């Protein structure tokens, strides 16, 4: 039950993109087409889950016992950057079709603040390993939901007659705002 | 003259937020009041300036293949400095900005300037570039924060000018997107005359 609440809470109630403002760069950057949005979501799901598990283990078994809390930012970002490289190499070898689908998005993920953000939030919220993993999966599903919805909206927006000054990013931001307003309807559904 | 150009381009011509649309996460997340926007902007300015200086000093020592990880480590070191200093001297602001202080590491503006400018130019130019870009970023964040605070709370820098509840939505997350959308449209109108 606890895990279902975490999933609902992260996907709908406090959506990572629309309520917590993490991962805005890919949200605005790769949401032009539905296909790229789906690819990016897959890559984020994969990397976020693995990165959260690894950073949790590092915090528990390296940083905490040796009192190295102040190295948290540096060690986490290094771990995430090298993890992305490792995932890329392994994926290339083990599953070429998956690499074909996700390959181009992987290098972009290092600077996706959602990955580092979720890793830090899991530590802040004192989750255990299983809770943390579920939290990461929920957040990446929330990211996927927001990204795919927004990509669908933007594909329609291309055809609209928008005032000249609002074309491009301004109208996309206003649409994102309305989407975020819609997600506020889920507020207080569950508490995490 | 050249240094003035390096410094001033960050404000309008190549403003990180309005023109290049970089660093959107902190831009949207922490600008629910003018003072938070200013605090975040100045923290980013410090990191940008220091990392630009250090990277332009060591640019000839870094092998080309590992330059991005090296940049990230340099940036992360200065972010840690900001994080600890802020926790010590401005705990209230540190609490407000929360997770977005460590997330300066992955702010594309900082890495972008390291890669595009500091790794190719000398120390003095990189210093002015970092300072200008950072202050341009801080200006954008303060403007957005001031607009949201004025509409959402009828106050500016904490000083309330109408004694009434504001339009709450501008303080909440949807207001960030909408206010930024209109602000970018306005800046486009002024600078590019569309």
PDB file of N, CA and C in Angstrom, chain A residues 109-157:
ATOM      1  N   UNK A 109      21.445  13.103 -20.619  1.00  0.00           N
ATOM      2  CA  UNK A 109      20.862  12.869 -19.295  1.00  0.00           C
ATOM      3  C   UNK A 109      21.777  13.327 -18.171  1.00  0.00           C
ATOM      4  N   UNK A 110      23.102  13.359 -18.417  1.00  0.00           N
ATOM      5  CA  UNK A 110      24.025  13.771 -17.359  1.00  0.00           C
ATOM      6  C   UNK A 110      23.643  15.135 -16.810  1.00  0.00           C
ATOM      7  N   UNK A 111      23.264  16.038 -17.689  1.00  0.00           N
ATOM      8  CA  UNK A 111      22.915  17.381 -17.210  1.00  0.00           C
ATOM      9  C   UNK A 111      21.416  17.539 -16.984  1.00  0.00           C
ATOM     10  N   UNK A 112      20.696  16.408 -16.892  1.00  0.00           N
ATOM     11  CA  UNK A 112      19.276  16.499 -16.566  1.00  0.00           C
ATOM     12  C   UNK A 112      19.153  16.583 -15.050  1.00  0.00           C
ATOM     13  N   UNK A 113      18.667  17.732 -14.551  1.00  0.00           N
ATOM     14  CA  UNK A 113      18.719  17.904 -13.103  1.00  0.00           C
ATOM     15  C   UNK A 113      17.735  16.986 -12.380  1.00  0.00           C
ATOM     16  N   UNK A 114      16.798  16.364 -13.116  1.00  0.00           N
ATOM     17  CA  UNK A 114      15.875  15.451 -12.457  1.00  0.00           C
ATOM     18  C   UNK A 114      16.613  14.272 -11.835  1.00  0.00           C
ATOM     19  N   UNK A 115      17.663  13.791 -12.502  1.00  0.00           N
ATOM     20  CA  UNK A 115      18.368  12.606 -12.000  1.00  0.00           C
ATOM     21  C   UNK A 115      19.053  12.933 -10.670  1.00  0.00           C
ATOM     22  N   UNK A 116      19.871  13.994 -10.669  1.00  0.00           N
ATOM     23  CA  UNK A 116      20.554  14.393  -9.430  1.00  0.00           C
ATOM     24  C   UNK A 116      19.538  14.825  -8.375  1.00  0.00           C
ATOM     25  N   UNK A 117      18.500  15.528  -8.823  1.00  0.00           N
ATOM     26  CA  UNK A 117      17.482  16.016  -7.887  1.00  0.00           C
ATOM     27  C   UNK A 117      16.807  14.876  -7.147  1.00  0.00           C
ATOM     28  N   UNK A 118      16.383  13.848  -7.877  1.00  0.00           N
ATOM     29  CA  UNK A 118      15.704  12.724  -7.232  1.00  0.00           C
ATOM     30  C   UNK A 118      16.655  11.985  -6.304  1.00  0.00           C
ATOM     31  N   UNK A 119      17.922  11.812  -6.748  1.00  0.00           N
ATOM     32  CA  UNK A 119      18.903  11.144  -5.887  1.00  0.00           C
ATOM     33  C   UNK A 119      19.054  11.896  -4.568  1.00  0.00           C
ATOM     34  N   UNK A 120      19.080  13.250  -4.635  1.00  0.00           N
ATOM     35  CA  UNK A 120      19.233  14.044  -3.410  1.00  0.00           C
ATOM     36  C   UNK A 120      17.962  14.003  -2.564  1.00  0.00           C
ATOM     37  N   UNK A 121      16.785  14.049  -3.234  1.00  0.00           N
ATOM     38  CA  UNK A 121      15.518  14.029  -2.488  1.00  0.00           C
ATOM     39  C   UNK A 121      15.352  12.722  -1.714  1.00  0.00           C
ATOM     40  N   UNK A 122      15.780  11.609  -2.319  1.00  0.00           N
ATOM     41  CA  UNK A 122      15.661  10.307  -1.641  1.00  0.00           C
ATOM     42  C   UNK A 122      16.473  10.325  -0.349  1.00  0.00           C
ATOM     43  N   UNK A 123      17.675  10.922  -0.392  1.00  0.00           N
ATOM     44  CA  UNK A 123      18.492  11.013   0.818  1.00  0.00           C
ATOM     45  C   UNK A 123      17.821  11.936   1.838  1.00  0.00           C
ATOM     46  N   UNK A 124      17.311  13.073   1.337  1.00  0.00           N
ATOM     47  CA  UNK A 124      16.671  14.046   2.232  1.00  0.00           C
ATOM     48  C   UNK A 124      15.466  13.466   2.953  1.00  0.00           C
ATOM     49  N   UNK A 125      14.689  12.626   2.231  1.00  0.00           N
ATOM     50  CA  UNK A 125      13.456  12.102   2.799  1.00  0.00           C
ATOM     51  C   UNK A 125      13.692  10.855   3.636  1.00  0.00           C
ATOM     52  N   UNK A 126      14.951  10.436   3.812  1.00  0.00           N
ATOM     53  CA  UNK A 126      15.272   9.261   4.622  1.00  0.00           C
ATOM     54  C   UNK A 126      14.556   8.000   4.190  1.00  0.00           C
ATOM     55  N   UNK A 127      14.448   7.767   2.894  1.00  0.00           N
ATOM     56  CA  UNK A 127      13.825   6.538   2.417  1.00  0.00           C
ATOM     57  C   UNK A 127      14.796   5.384   2.583  1.00  0.00           C
ATOM     58  N   UNK A 128      14.236   4.143   2.754  1.00  0.00           N
ATOM     59  CA  UNK A 128      15.116   2.982   2.656  1.00  0.00           C
ATOM     60  C   UNK A 128      15.271   2.617   1.177  1.00  0.00           C
ATOM     61  N   UNK A 129      16.059   1.577   0.898  1.00  0.00           N
ATOM     62  CA  UNK A 129      16.430   1.302  -0.499  1.00  0.00           C
ATOM     63  C   UNK A 129      15.203   1.013  -1.366  1.00  0.00           C
ATOM     64  N   UNK A 130      14.263   0.196  -0.829  1.00  0.00           N
ATOM     65  CA  UNK A 130      13.104  -0.175  -1.644  1.00  0.00           C
ATOM     66  C   UNK A 130      12.202   1.029  -1.879  1.00  0.00           C
ATOM     67  N   UNK A 131      11.954   1.796  -0.802  1.00  0.00           N
ATOM     68  CA  UNK A 131      11.141   3.015  -0.955  1.00  0.00           C
ATOM     69  C   UNK A 131      11.778   3.966  -1.959  1.00  0.00           C
ATOM     70  N   UNK A 132      13.116   4.103  -1.851  1.00  0.00           N
ATOM     71  CA  UNK A 132      13.836   4.999  -2.759  1.00  0.00           C
ATOM     72  C   UNK A 132      13.689   4.564  -4.201  1.00  0.00           C
ATOM     73  N   UNK A 133      13.796   3.252  -4.432  1.00  0.00           N
ATOM     74  CA  UNK A 133      13.673   2.741  -5.792  1.00  0.00           C
ATOM     75  C   UNK A 133      12.280   3.024  -6.346  1.00  0.00           C
ATOM     76  N   UNK A 134      11.263   2.744  -5.512  1.00  0.00           N
ATOM     77  CA  UNK A 134       9.893   2.997  -5.965  1.00  0.00           C
ATOM     78  C   UNK A 134       9.686   4.490  -6.234  1.00  0.00           C
ATOM     79  N   UNK A 135      10.261   5.317  -5.358  1.00  0.00           N
ATOM     80  CA  UNK A 135      10.160   6.776  -5.536  1.00  0.00           C
ATOM     81  C   UNK A 135      10.780   7.203  -6.864  1.00  0.00           C
ATOM     82  N   UNK A 136      11.945   6.603  -7.191  1.00  0.00           N
ATOM     83  CA  UNK A 136      12.605   6.946  -8.457  1.00  0.00           C
ATOM     84  C   UNK A 136      11.770   6.500  -9.647  1.00  0.00           C
ATOM     85  N   UNK A 137      11.211   5.283  -9.564  1.00  0.00           N
ATOM     86  CA  UNK A 137      10.388   4.793 -10.675  1.00  0.00           C
ATOM     87  C   UNK A 137       9.159   5.687 -10.839  1.00  0.00           C
ATOM     88  N   UNK A 138       8.509   6.018  -9.706  1.00  0.00           N
ATOM     89  CA  UNK A 138       7.331   6.889  -9.769  1.00  0.00           C
ATOM     90  C   UNK A 138       7.662   8.220 -10.403  1.00  0.00           C
ATOM     91  N   UNK A 139       8.787   8.815  -9.989  1.00  0.00           N
ATOM     92  CA  UNK A 139       9.160  10.114 -10.549  1.00  0.00           C
ATOM     93  C   UNK A 139       9.452  10.027 -12.035  1.00  0.00           C
ATOM     94  N   UNK A 140      10.098   8.926 -12.465  1.00  0.00           N
ATOM     95  CA  UNK A 140      10.376   8.852 -13.903  1.00  0.00           C
ATOM     96  C   UNK A 140       9.089   8.611 -14.681  1.00  0.00           C
ATOM     97  N   UNK A 141       8.125   7.898 -14.076  1.00  0.00           N
ATOM     98  CA  UNK A 141       6.831   7.755 -14.749  1.00  0.00           C
ATOM     99  C   UNK A 141       6.128   9.107 -14.834  1.00  0.00           C
ATOM    100  N   UNK A 142       6.235   9.893 -13.760  1.00  0.00           N
ATOM    101  CA  UNK A 142       5.645  11.230 -13.779  1.00  0.00           C
ATOM    102  C   UNK A 142       6.272  12.109 -14.842  1.00  0.00           C
ATOM    103  N   UNK A 143       7.595  11.999 -14.961  1.00  0.00           N
ATOM    104  CA  UNK A 143       8.317  12.730 -15.997  1.00  0.00           C
ATOM    105  C   UNK A 143       7.804  12.322 -17.375  1.00  0.00           C
ATOM    106  N   UNK A 144       7.668  10.970 -17.575  1.00  0.00           N
ATOM    107  CA  UNK A 144       7.202  10.469 -18.873  1.00  0.00           C
ATOM    108  C   UNK A 144       5.803  10.988 -19.169  1.00  0.00           C
ATOM    109  N   UNK A 145       4.916  10.943 -18.166  1.00  0.00           N
ATOM    110  CA  UNK A 145       3.531  11.394 -18.377  1.00  0.00           C
ATOM    111  C   UNK A 145       3.507  12.862 -18.805  1.00  0.00           C
ATOM    112  N   UNK A 146       4.241  13.711 -18.044  1.00  0.00           N
ATOM    113  CA  UNK A 146       4.239  15.137 -18.359  1.00  0.00           C
ATOM    114  C   UNK A 146       4.833  15.396 -19.736  1.00  0.00           C
ATOM    115  N   UNK A 147       5.950  14.721 -20.028  1.00  0.00           N
ATOM    116  CA  UNK A 147       6.650  14.961 -21.292  1.00  0.00           C
ATOM    117  C   UNK A 147       5.788  14.542 -22.477  1.00  0.00           C
ATOM    118  N   UNK A 148       5.141  13.369 -22.376  1.00  0.00           N
ATOM    119  CA  UNK A 148       4.383  12.861 -23.516  1.00  0.00           C
ATOM    120  C   UNK A 148       3.112  13.695 -23.719  1.00  0.00           C
ATOM    121  N   UNK A 149       2.445  14.056 -22.614  1.00  0.00           N
ATOM    122  CA  UNK A 149       1.271  14.935 -22.728  1.00  0.00           C
ATOM    123  C   UNK A 149       1.645  16.249 -23.414  1.00  0.00           C
ATOM    124  N   UNK A 150       2.775  16.820 -22.961  1.00  0.00           N
ATOM    125  CA  UNK A 150       3.190  18.128 -23.463  1.00  0.00           C
ATOM    126  C   UNK A 150       3.599  18.044 -24.933  1.00  0.00           C
ATOM    127  N   UNK A 151       4.266  16.907 -25.304  1.00  0.00           N
ATOM    128  CA  UNK A 151       4.658  16.734 -26.708  1.00  0.00           C
ATOM    129  C   UNK A 151       3.420  16.656 -27.593  1.00  0.00           C
ATOM    130  N   UNK A 152       2.394  15.940 -27.112  1.00  0.00           N
ATOM    131  CA  UNK A 152       1.148  15.866 -27.877  1.00  0.00           C
ATOM    132  C   UNK A 152       0.532  17.237 -28.061  1.00  0.00           C
ATOM    133  N   UNK A 153       0.524  18.023 -26.970  1.00  0.00           N
ATOM    134  CA  UNK A 153      -0.044  19.375 -27.048  1.00  0.00           C
ATOM    135  C   UNK A 153       0.744  20.241 -28.023  1.00  0.00           C
ATOM    136  N   UNK A 154       2.079  20.121 -27.968  1.00  0.00           N
ATOM    137  CA  UNK A 154       2.896  20.998 -28.825  1.00  0.00           C
ATOM    138  C   UNK A 154       2.765  20.636 -30.295  1.00  0.00           C
ATOM    139  N   UNK A 155       2.537  19.336 -30.584  1.00  0.00           N
ATOM    140  CA  UNK A 155       2.325  18.967 -31.985  1.00  0.00           C
ATOM    141  C   UNK A 155       1.080  19.652 -32.526  1.00  0.00           C
ATOM    142  N   UNK A 156       0.045  19.762 -31.692  1.00  0.00           N
ATOM    143  CA  UNK A 156      -1.161  20.478 -32.133  1.00  0.00           C
ATOM    144  C   UNK A 156      -0.910  21.975 -32.243  1.00  0.00           C
ATOM    145  N   UNK A 157      -0.078  22.470 -31.324  1.00  0.00           N
ATOM    146  CA  UNK A 157       0.188  23.907 -31.269  1.00  0.00           C
ATOM    147  C   UNK A 157       0.830  24.423 -32.553  1.00  0.00           C
TER     148      UNK A 157
END
